[in-house]
Amino acid sequence: MNGWTLSILGFYYIGLEAWCMKFVHGAMAEVHVIGQIVGATGFSESSLFCKWGVHTGAAWKLLSGVREGQTQVDTPQIGDMAYWSHPIDLHFATKGLQGWPRLHFQVWSQDSFGRCQLAGYGFCHVPSSPGTHQLDCPTWRPLGSWREQLARAFVGGGPQLLHGDAIYSGADRYRLHTAAGGTVHLDLGLLLRHFDRYGVEC
Amino acid sequence: MVSGKPHGGSQQEPAQEDQDPDTHLLSMPTQRGPRSLPPLPSASRTGFAEFSMRERMREKLKAARSKAESALLQEIPTPRPRRLRSPSEKELETEFGVEPGRETQRTVQDDDSQSYSRVKFRDCVRKIKSKPPLPPGFPSAEEAYNFFTFTFDPEPEELEEKPKAKHREGANQEEVEGEEEGPPVQGVNKTDEEELLAGRDAEHFLLGSHHGAEDFVAVRPAYYESVHIRLQKEKELLFIPSRLTVPTYKKLPENVQPRFLEDEGLYIGTRPEVPRATQNIMENRLLVQESDRRWFGDDGRILALPNPIRPSPSRPPALTQEQDIHAELETLYKKAVRYVQKTQHMIGSGDLPENFQLDIDISGLIFTHHPCFSREHVLAAKLAQLYDQYLARRQRNKAQFLTDKLQALRNAVQMGLDPAKSHKSVDITPKAINEYKSEIRQTRKLRDAEQETDRTLLKTIIKVWKEMKSLREFQRFTNTPLKLVLRKEKVDQKADEEAYEAEIQAEISELLEEHSEEYEQKMEEYRTEYQQWKAWRKAQRAKKKKKKQAAEEHPDEEVEEPSPGEGPVKPIPPEPTQRAVLEQQVRERAARSRRRPGEPTLVPELSLAGSVTPNDQCPRAEVLRREDVKRRSVYLKVIFNGKEVSRTEGRPLGADFRVHFGQIFSLQIVNWPESLTLQVYETVGHSGTTLLAEVFLPIPETTIVTGRAPIEEVEFSSNQHVALDHEGVGSGVPLSFEADGSNQLILMTSGKVSHSVAWAVGENGTPLIPPLSQQNTGFRSALKRADAISSIGTSGLTDMKKLAKWAAESKLDPNDPNNAPLMQLISVATSGESYVPEFFRLEQLQREFNFVSDEELNRTKRFRLLCLRSQEVPEFRNYKPIPAYDREIMEKVFQDYEKRLRDRNVIETKGHIDSHRAVVAKYLQQVRESVLNRFLIAKHHFLLTDLIVEEEVPNISILGLSLFKLAEQKRPLRPRRKGRKKVTAQNLSDGDIKLLVNIIRAYDIPVRRPTTSKFQQPSRSSRTFRERHAASPTTHSPTHSADYPLGQVLVRPFVEVSFQRTICHTTTAEGPNPSWNEELELPFRAPNGDYSTTSLQSVKDDVFINIFDEVLFDVLEDDRERGSGIHTRIERHWLGCVKIPFSTIYCQARIDGTFKIDIPPVLLGYSKERSVITERGFDSVRSLSEGSYITLFITIEPQLVPGESVREKFDSQEDEKLLQATEKFHAECALKFPNRQCLTTVIDISGKTVFVTRYLKPLNPPQELLDAYPNDPQATAELVARYVSLIPFLPDAVSFAGICDLWSTSDQFLDLLAGDEEEHAVLLCNYFLSLGKKAWLMMGNAIPEIWFNIQRYDSPLRVNFDVTKPKLWKSFFSRSLPYPGLSSVQPEELVYQRTDKAAAAELQDRIEKILKEKVMDWRPRHLTRWNRYCTSTLRHFLPLLESSRGEEVEEDHRAELLRQLGDYRFSGFPLHMPYSELKPLIEAVYSTGVHNIDVPNVEFALAVYIHPYPKNVLSVWIYVASLIRNR
């Protein structure tokens, strides 16, 4: 079979596919993200809670579910893992792969006076393969000047990002001085639908 | 690591050997393992290559050493003997380590054919063996060396002893030599035992050696090599390149000139910074070392890549990080704050956007024409304008520019034509020359035009000035200080003339050339044309000939003559141009447009140096004009987005028609401005203000900030027509300067506003500019990120021209790859100027990678359904199963929703009879929707108690109580209802919930009046109104003992409960005070199966409890059959009903009490009074029952948790202090009586919190009502109360889905004509206040101040109403918080429109018609006859009912009816209700069940009456009756 016939076949195939697509109209790619924010480990503070959110590109449309939320405050009694077991249930439709959803977190700690301070920022992409995934999302927090560090150590509080989107955007973060926080653990289940129709193998 | 080397010097050579001892040494203390080292592959493996290399090395070193030695020998002769004694080589190796390989060298020399180590080993063994006479402790140098560096093969067992001895010696030697290696090194490559042994030996030696120390010591001088020698040596060894600059020719190949690429226009990056000296050294070195010069570039410099080092460090120093942090990464230190429960969810406000500021500087205003201008002013303005124009032109000096350009072009052409002259080898092609020439032509034309314009302008200026001068002379006064001075600038006559002539000549020659060219061209054309013509002629002739012949043959045939225009005309040869003619033309033109040679240049100068004639010297008209001007003043209004935001002060108009404002307005804005307008107003004296003109100011660009904004002038003009009676010329009226009035011109008021608009700069230097488009603020940061221009540090630039200018100014290197995108951008923007995309694509490649288009995605029904469901759109709120495939979704799913969206703004009048109600209904619907949307988010906000149900931990008291319970009676005499466990309304489904209605008993049910007792004249009630009101309603003591007259059953009532289409009824009891005590169970179904709290709250269904009388009629036709059978018909007659909304039951959890039965005012055939009793002389008070009552207990099984009212805090415009006080008040009251409602603030219809007393204010009731009983305040009050009660009732919980209680003000209430109890109460209270009564609003609080009931009981009957007793009533306002005199939210006065009577009548007819149709519809199987006579009777009767408000008339009515309809058995009743919609009316009629009668000869009567009250409040009366003719 020479190249010419191959290319003809290729065209034929493409045409066939387009023809088929007419009939499967409405079969859009969908993604279900179902899972939970299990908890966090490795934070020096106890009594943690977490604010989370999902950020997607413009091609993504949230069909149902909530984009962001906040967990309860968990004070571990045994061990150092704070368990939130916060459910995440999102249903997206997408018209493109760009801007695959990513989760961003702000872990906060509550001290004995009930005051809250930032313990870490983190973000991770939602996995792109179907199935269940256990994700660990390491976190960081801005360090601030020595004065701020001192203040944080004694009176609490601490520097926070003014623009929260810096957590997941690729701004020039090298100017930021950060300290490592703990890790947020996630269990996510992914269901993809109709991606194969658009030539995405999963 | 290697500090522990015993022989530092020796390691270099036998690299392999010494490595292992080293590591071994170090690891020795820890290693007590079986074998410290594996047997090394001995150095015998050293290849031959290594060997030879060593040899070479050795030779070199030898040479060097011998040199050094000789030098040493020469310089230091003294230490020589000693050196001789101790081998110098050993010295070297131990002390300095400069002589490696000495030993090896020797050994190799000894036996170099053998394997290296083996040889060595043997050698050393041999040596030890063969040198016993050597003094002990004096091992040879070789031995010592070998000992420390050698790798002994462990194999030879017979040699075990030998190494030991050797070791000892080695150790000794070590000691002696006093190396810095303190502890004796032991056990090199030995097994454990050997190590131990060696250790013992060493110990032994240390403790008490039998050798004298001096035996081993050799004293040596410190070795020193003098600097000179070293230098000398170095000189021989090293090459030191010079620091001097290398001349370029050396670096380049012969006869090659250096070439500088940068000069040729190629981009060359910056080279890394290297000091000149270093560079020179490098160059020198390279010249010597690499003679082929390949390290040098074409420009004679060392080849170098562009500097890879970034100019700014990418990792900032730790301490300077505050300086420049990107805005996105800015951090803010936030204090740890207590987490505030987010119950105070602000609704409606969101984040307050920042304020931005726009500074508008209005500096002044100049009129270029004004009605008060005198003629002189007109001229002056013209002159000034011309002068301005002149100045502008002169500044541009385009003529000069074009002249220069022309000159340059001519030169270029000259050069092109004359290549010999050109010193540069610029090859100008003929084509280029042609281009030049055409350009010259164009430029010349342009220049001529420019020059001419200049000249005419100058001429005009002079002309106007002359006119002005003549005018001044004529009118004998001056008005304007304008003065024009013409300055002459002398020129050199001769040079000028020459230049002039040269110019003309040049032009002529050019023209000549041009013309000749043209001539040539034309000639060419002519020739070709001529040829064509000739050919044509020939052909024509031939044709003619033919035709002639043809004509001869066929004379009758018409010969077609070619029309003269068709054929080519004979071309005329062009005429060559004459030089003289051309010259003439050129000269003429020059004379016209150019200054004559030698003529001085005229420079006009306008000054304000002139003096204005004072008033007293002016004629009267002029004085009048001036006074008029003085009276006028001007101010400007600043209009922002169509709203006036500020205005300038009024400034008087100056005599020069200039107004100076000098005011700066700072506008605090939130959004990007839409428009910015200045309005110019003129005030004349005190009379009035006229809007002269509007000036639209451009909104400044984001780059323009205060301080940098230039003052700009905007022109305006007005179309006003003003004619004045003084010297002022007026506006919009014709004006002529000529004496004969010709040459009229019409001038309009016009002027210029000088202003500047700029964005203010905030405290931290950031401009206070709102984001360009706030609608999509989300994109903004992303936009900034993707900005192509941001790569150069500036971003958000929108003006391409400015960017190009900036690029040109900053001399960006266009060849720098870094600037490539920018350059491209500029070139696209500036050169083409045709296509700069108007849009900006956020993710550029998004579309290319999209699977599907947006439309397709939005078209997907499934997704749409899913989205709508998650948005909780009412139609889809609980749409449970959504199909997995699009094709399974029906299109009609969306129909309702789409229809609703479409109809949102269309008022549907069909469903509503009254158009006003339709509007109201629509409005209510919209309010409801907006409120719902606002609460959608809030609903998802949970409190702790919503999520956690915490069983109370039993404490002592509860335990004690439960112990008591054990002792309780099992069946108490007076049982009480126990509290049930509440169920959260979450996991419920259909059928789980039941409504339990327990009907216990009823009192005073109306009794039948025997229809036959026509003769019995009913005793007229003599009770007055007052009496009846005085009667306590609590007199319904059960009077079961009521005797039925003559044992006849007065009434057989039963109760029918209907709820959600389910109907249950009790058994029939007997008598007017029946006791049923029955429990009815009705299933409850939530709308859409949604059992959430809010959904349950918004259930609109009512529980109808209808009371019927069961009447048995004997229908036996024949008396004879009476004995054998009973044939009766059961009829039920509606007596009344109680309506309880489900929402009430749900909120209250249970309803337990006695309710008044809503009984129509006239119940024909029944009497409410027990006349029998009165006749018998019983205690009359007992029978004076106001109505009938029924005792009910209703509850829901299982008990549901009632939804809480909205706990959100709303925006408030109340004083903060007041709000705090209310909070405190609430808290205090809640502490004492947690169950009582305390209301201080309420939410108004726009969702704002308002203090409750603001709702109360005396308001006038409709005048009509006041006029009704001018002398009877009590009756007036009655009437007013009735009016209020006629406004339909619509609970907020239903209309707003149980979200919250909204209070509308009275006028809103009246407009809406629907409201909750509080609206009714407030309105009534306001009316009473207006009537001068002391009225309070009872809601657990009272008005005008808020009081909280601190008494023991909260049942209204038990409350002491004396608010002056502080013991019982807690006042909100106290001495510490005085009443601040809150203004009312209510309107000053209510305006009542009289309701259109005609419309009411029309409505009445329509309702009647519809109801009649309905009744017929309800009786599909029977004929429905209408008794018209009865209907008309009833219709006449209804207004009476209205006027008496349903009381008093019964007896009259009955009598009347009896008189008129004597032959009929009549049952029917009037219904009365406030009018809201048609549906409730129909429902009410239906619920009476009048239509249910199926007696064959039944007739019906139905009459409707609507009584209009002001403000469209309608009172509806419906009389339904059924009539059966008595036989």
Coordinates of N, CA, C and O in Angstrom, one line a residue, chain B residues 59-146:
Chain B
E59 N 61.9 11.3 34.1 CA 63.0 12.0 33.5 C 63.0 13.5 33.6 O 63.9 14.1 34.0
K60 N 61.8 14.0 33.4 CA 61.6 15.4 33.6 C 62.0 15.8 34.9 O 62.7 16.8 35.1
L61 N 61.5 15.1 35.9 CA 61.7 15.5 37.3 C 63.2 15.4 37.6 O 63.7 16.3 38.3
K62 N 63.8 14.4 37.1 CA 65.2 14.3 37.3 C 65.9 15.5 36.8 O 66.7 16.1 37.6
A63 N 65.6 15.9 35.7 CA 66.3 17.0 35.1 C 66.1 18.2 36.0 O 67.0 18.9 36.4
A64 N 64.9 18.4 36.4 CA 64.5 19.6 37.2 C 65.3 19.5 38.5 O 65.8 20.5 39.0
R65 N 65.3 18.3 39.1 CA 66.0 18.2 40.4 C 67.4 18.4 40.3 O 68.0 19.0 41.2
S66 N 68.0 17.8 39.3 CA 69.4 18.0 39.2 C 69.8 19.5 39.1 O 70.7 20.0 39.7
K67 N 68.9 20.2 38.4 CA 69.1 21.6 38.3 C 69.0 22.3 39.7 O 69.8 23.0 40.1
A68 N 67.9 21.9 40.3 CA 67.7 22.5 41.7 C 68.9 22.2 42.6 O 69.3 23.0 43.3
E69 N 69.3 21.0 42.5 CA 70.4 20.5 43.4 C 71.6 21.3 43.1 O 72.3 21.8 44.0
S70 N 71.8 21.5 41.9 CA 73.1 22.2 41.5 C 72.9 23.6 42.1 O 73.9 24.2 42.6
A71 N 71.7 24.2 41.9 CA 71.5 25.5 42.4 C 71.7 25.6 43.9 O 72.4 26.5 44.4
L72 N 71.2 24.6 44.6 CA 71.4 24.5 46.0 C 72.8 24.4 46.4 O 73.3 25.1 47.3
L73 N 73.5 23.6 45.7 CA 74.9 23.4 46.0 C 75.6 24.7 45.8 O 76.5 25.0 46.7
Q74 N 75.3 25.4 44.9 CA 76.0 26.7 44.7 C 75.6 27.6 45.8 O 76.5 28.3 46.3
E75 N 74.4 27.7 46.1 CA 74.0 28.7 47.1 C 74.3 28.4 48.5 O 74.8 29.2 49.3
I76 N 74.0 27.2 48.9 CA 74.2 26.9 50.3 C 75.2 25.8 50.4 O 74.9 24.6 50.3
P77 N 76.3 26.1 50.6 CA 77.4 25.1 50.7 C 77.4 24.4 52.1 O 77.8 23.2 52.2
T78 N 77.0 25.1 53.1 CA 77.2 24.6 54.5 C 76.5 23.3 54.8 O 77.0 22.3 55.4
P79 N 75.2 23.2 54.5 CA 74.5 22.0 54.9 C 74.9 20.7 54.1 O 74.4 19.7 54.3
R80 N 75.8 21.0 53.3 CA 76.1 19.9 52.4 C 76.6 18.6 53.0 O 76.1 17.5 52.7
P81 N 77.5 18.7 54.0 CA 78.0 17.4 54.6 C 76.8 16.6 55.2 O 76.7 15.4 55.0
R82 N 76.0 17.3 55.9 CA 74.9 16.6 56.5 C 74.0 16.0 55.5 O 73.4 14.9 55.7
R83 N 73.8 16.7 54.5 CA 72.9 16.2 53.5 C 73.5 15.0 52.8 O 72.8 14.1 52.5
L84 N 74.8 15.0 52.8 CA 75.4 13.9 52.2 C 75.1 12.6 53.1 O 75.0 11.5 52.6
R85 N 75.1 12.9 54.4 CA 74.9 11.8 55.3 C 73.5 11.2 55.1 O 73.4 10.0 55.1
S86 N 72.6 12.0 55.2 CA 71.3 11.5 55.0 C 70.9 11.6 53.5 O 71.1 12.7 53.0
P87 N 70.3 10.6 53.0 CA 70.1 10.7 51.5 C 69.1 11.8 51.2 O 68.1 12.0 51.8
S88 N 69.7 12.6 50.3 CA 68.9 13.8 49.9 C 67.5 13.5 49.4 O 66.6 14.2 49.6
E89 N 67.5 12.4 48.7 CA 66.2 12.1 48.1 C 65.1 11.8 49.1 O 64.0 12.2 49.0
K90 N 65.6 11.2 50.2 CA 64.6 10.9 51.3 C 64.1 12.2 51.9 O 63.0 12.4 52.2
E91 N 65.1 13.0 52.1 CA 64.8 14.3 52.6 C 63.6 15.0 51.8 O 62.6 15.4 52.3
L92 N 63.9 15.0 50.6 CA 63.0 15.6 49.7 C 61.6 15.0 49.8 O 60.6 15.7 50.0
E93 N 61.6 13.8 49.8 CA 60.3 13.2 49.8 C 59.5 13.3 51.1 O 58.3 13.5 51.1
T94 N 60.2 13.3 52.2 CA 59.5 13.4 53.4 C 59.2 14.8 53.8 O 58.1 15.1 54.3
E95 N 60.1 15.6 53.5 CA 59.9 17.0 54.0 C 59.0 17.8 53.1 O 58.0 18.4 53.5
F96 N 59.3 17.8 51.8 CA 58.5 18.7 50.9 C 57.5 17.9 50.0 O 56.6 18.5 49.5
G97 N 57.9 16.7 49.9 CA 57.0 16.0 49.0 C 57.1 16.4 47.6 O 56.2 16.2 46.8
V98 N 58.2 17.0 47.2 CA 58.3 17.4 45.9 C 58.9 16.3 45.0 O 58.9 16.4 43.8
E99 N 59.4 15.4 45.6 CA 60.1 14.3 44.8 C 59.3 13.0 44.9 O 59.8 12.1 45.7
P100 N 58.3 12.9 44.3 CA 57.7 11.6 44.3 C 58.4 10.7 43.4 O 59.2 11.2 42.5
G101 N 58.2 9.5 43.5 CA 58.7 8.6 42.5 C 60.1 8.3 42.6 O 60.7 7.7 41.8
R102 N 60.7 8.9 43.6 CA 62.2 8.6 43.7 C 62.4 7.2 44.0 O 63.2 6.5 43.3
E103 N 61.7 6.7 44.9 CA 61.9 5.3 45.3 C 61.5 4.4 44.2 O 62.3 3.5 43.8
T104 N 60.4 4.7 43.7 CA 59.9 3.8 42.6 C 60.9 3.8 41.5 O 61.2 2.8 40.8
Q105 N 61.4 5.0 41.3 CA 62.3 5.1 40.2 C 63.5 4.1 40.4 O 63.9 3.4 39.5
R106 N 63.9 4.2 41.7 CA 65.0 3.3 41.9 C 64.7 1.9 41.8 O 65.4 1.1 41.1
T107 N 63.6 1.5 42.4 CA 63.2 0.1 42.3 C 63.0 -0.3 40.9 O 63.4 -1.4 40.5
V108 N 62.4 0.6 40.1 CA 62.2 0.2 38.8 C 63.5 0.1 38.1 O 63.7 -0.8 37.2
Q109 N 64.4 1.0 38.5 CA 65.7 0.9 37.9 C 66.4 -0.4 38.2 O 67.0 -1.0 37.4
D110 N 66.1 -0.8 39.4 CA 66.7 -2.0 39.8 C 66.3 -3.2 39.0 O 67.0 -4.0 38.5
D111 N 65.0 -3.2 38.9 CA 64.5 -4.4 38.2 C 63.2 -4.0 37.4 O 62.1 -4.1 37.9
D112 N 63.4 -3.5 36.3 CA 62.3 -2.9 35.6 C 61.6 -3.9 34.7 O 60.6 -3.6 34.1
S113 N 62.1 -5.0 34.5 CA 61.5 -6.0 33.6 C 60.4 -6.7 34.4 O 59.5 -7.4 33.8
Q114 N 60.5 -6.7 35.7 CA 59.6 -7.5 36.5 C 58.3 -6.8 36.8 O 58.1 -5.6 36.7
S115 N 57.3 -7.5 37.2 CA 56.1 -7.0 37.7 C 56.4 -6.1 38.9 O 57.2 -6.5 39.8
Y116 N 55.8 -5.0 38.9 CA 56.2 -3.9 39.8 C 56.2 -4.2 41.3 O 57.2 -4.3 42.0
S117 N 55.1 -4.6 41.8 CA 55.0 -4.8 43.2 C 55.8 -6.0 43.7 O 56.4 -6.0 44.7
R118 N 55.6 -7.0 42.9 CA 56.3 -8.2 43.3 C 57.7 -8.0 43.4 O 58.4 -8.3 44.4
V119 N 58.2 -7.3 42.5 CA 59.6 -7.0 42.5 C 60.0 -6.2 43.7 O 60.9 -6.5 44.5
K120 N 59.1 -5.2 44.0 CA 59.4 -4.4 45.1 C 59.5 -5.2 46.4 O 60.3 -5.0 47.2
F121 N 58.4 -6.0 46.4 CA 58.3 -6.7 47.7 C 59.5 -7.6 47.9 O 60.1 -7.6 48.9
R122 N 59.8 -8.3 46.8 CA 60.9 -9.2 47.0 C 62.2 -8.4 47.3 O 62.9 -8.8 48.1
D123 N 62.2 -7.4 46.6 CA 63.4 -6.5 46.8 C 63.6 -6.1 48.2 O 64.6 -6.2 48.8
C124 N 62.5 -5.7 48.8 CA 62.5 -5.2 50.2 C 62.8 -6.4 51.1 O 63.6 -6.2 52.1
V125 N 62.2 -7.4 50.8 CA 62.5 -8.6 51.7 C 63.9 -8.9 51.6 O 64.6 -9.2 52.6
R126 N 64.4 -8.9 50.4 CA 65.8 -9.2 50.2 C 66.6 -8.3 51.0 O 67.6 -8.6 51.7
K127 N 66.2 -7.0 50.9 CA 67.0 -6.0 51.6 C 67.1 -6.2 53.1 O 68.1 -6.1 53.7
I128 N 65.9 -6.5 53.6 CA 65.8 -6.7 55.0 C 66.7 -7.9 55.4 O 67.4 -7.9 56.4
K129 N 66.6 -8.9 54.6 CA 67.4 -10.1 54.9 C 68.9 -9.8 54.8 O 69.7 -10.2 55.6
S130 N 69.1 -9.2 53.8 CA 70.6 -9.0 53.4 C 71.3 -7.9 54.2 O 72.5 -7.7 54.0
K131 N 70.5 -7.2 54.9 CA 71.2 -6.0 55.6 C 71.1 -6.1 57.1 O 70.6 -5.2 57.7
P132 N 71.4 -7.2 57.6 CA 71.4 -7.3 59.1 C 72.4 -6.3 59.7 O 72.2 -5.8 60.7
P133 N 73.5 -6.1 59.0 CA 74.5 -5.2 59.7 C 74.1 -3.8 59.8 O 74.7 -3.0 60.6
L134 N 73.2 -3.4 59.2 CA 72.7 -2.1 59.3 C 72.3 -1.8 60.7 O 71.7 -2.6 61.4
P135 N 72.5 -0.6 61.2 CA 72.1 -0.3 62.5 C 70.6 -0.4 62.6 O 69.8 -0.1 61.7
P136 N 70.2 -1.0 63.8 CA 68.7 -1.2 63.9 C 68.0 0.1 63.9 O 68.5 1.1 64.4
G137 N 66.9 0.1 63.3 CA 66.1 1.3 63.3 C 66.5 2.1 62.1 O 66.0 3.2 61.9
F138 N 67.4 1.7 61.3 CA 67.8 2.4 60.1 C 67.4 1.7 58.9 O 68.2 1.1 58.2
P139 N 66.1 1.6 58.6 CA 65.7 1.0 57.4 C 66.1 1.9 56.2 O 66.2 3.1 56.4
S140 N 66.3 1.2 55.2 CA 66.7 2.1 54.1 C 65.5 2.9 53.6 O 64.3 2.6 54.1
A141 N 65.7 3.8 52.9 CA 64.6 4.7 52.4 C 63.6 3.9 51.7 O 62.4 4.1 51.8
E142 N 64.1 3.0 51.0 CA 63.2 2.2 50.2 C 62.2 1.4 51.1 O 61.0 1.4 51.0
E143 N 62.9 0.8 52.1 CA 62.1 0.1 53.1 C 61.0 0.9 53.7 O 59.8 0.5 53.8
A144 N 61.4 2.0 54.1 CA 60.5 2.9 54.8 C 59.3 3.2 53.8 O 58.1 3.1 54.2
Y145 N 59.7 3.5 52.7 CA 58.7 3.9 51.8 C 57.8 2.7 51.5 O 56.5 2.8 51.5
N146 N 58.4 1.6 51.2 CA 57.6 0.5 50.9 C 56.6 0.1 52.0 O 55.5 -0.3 51.8

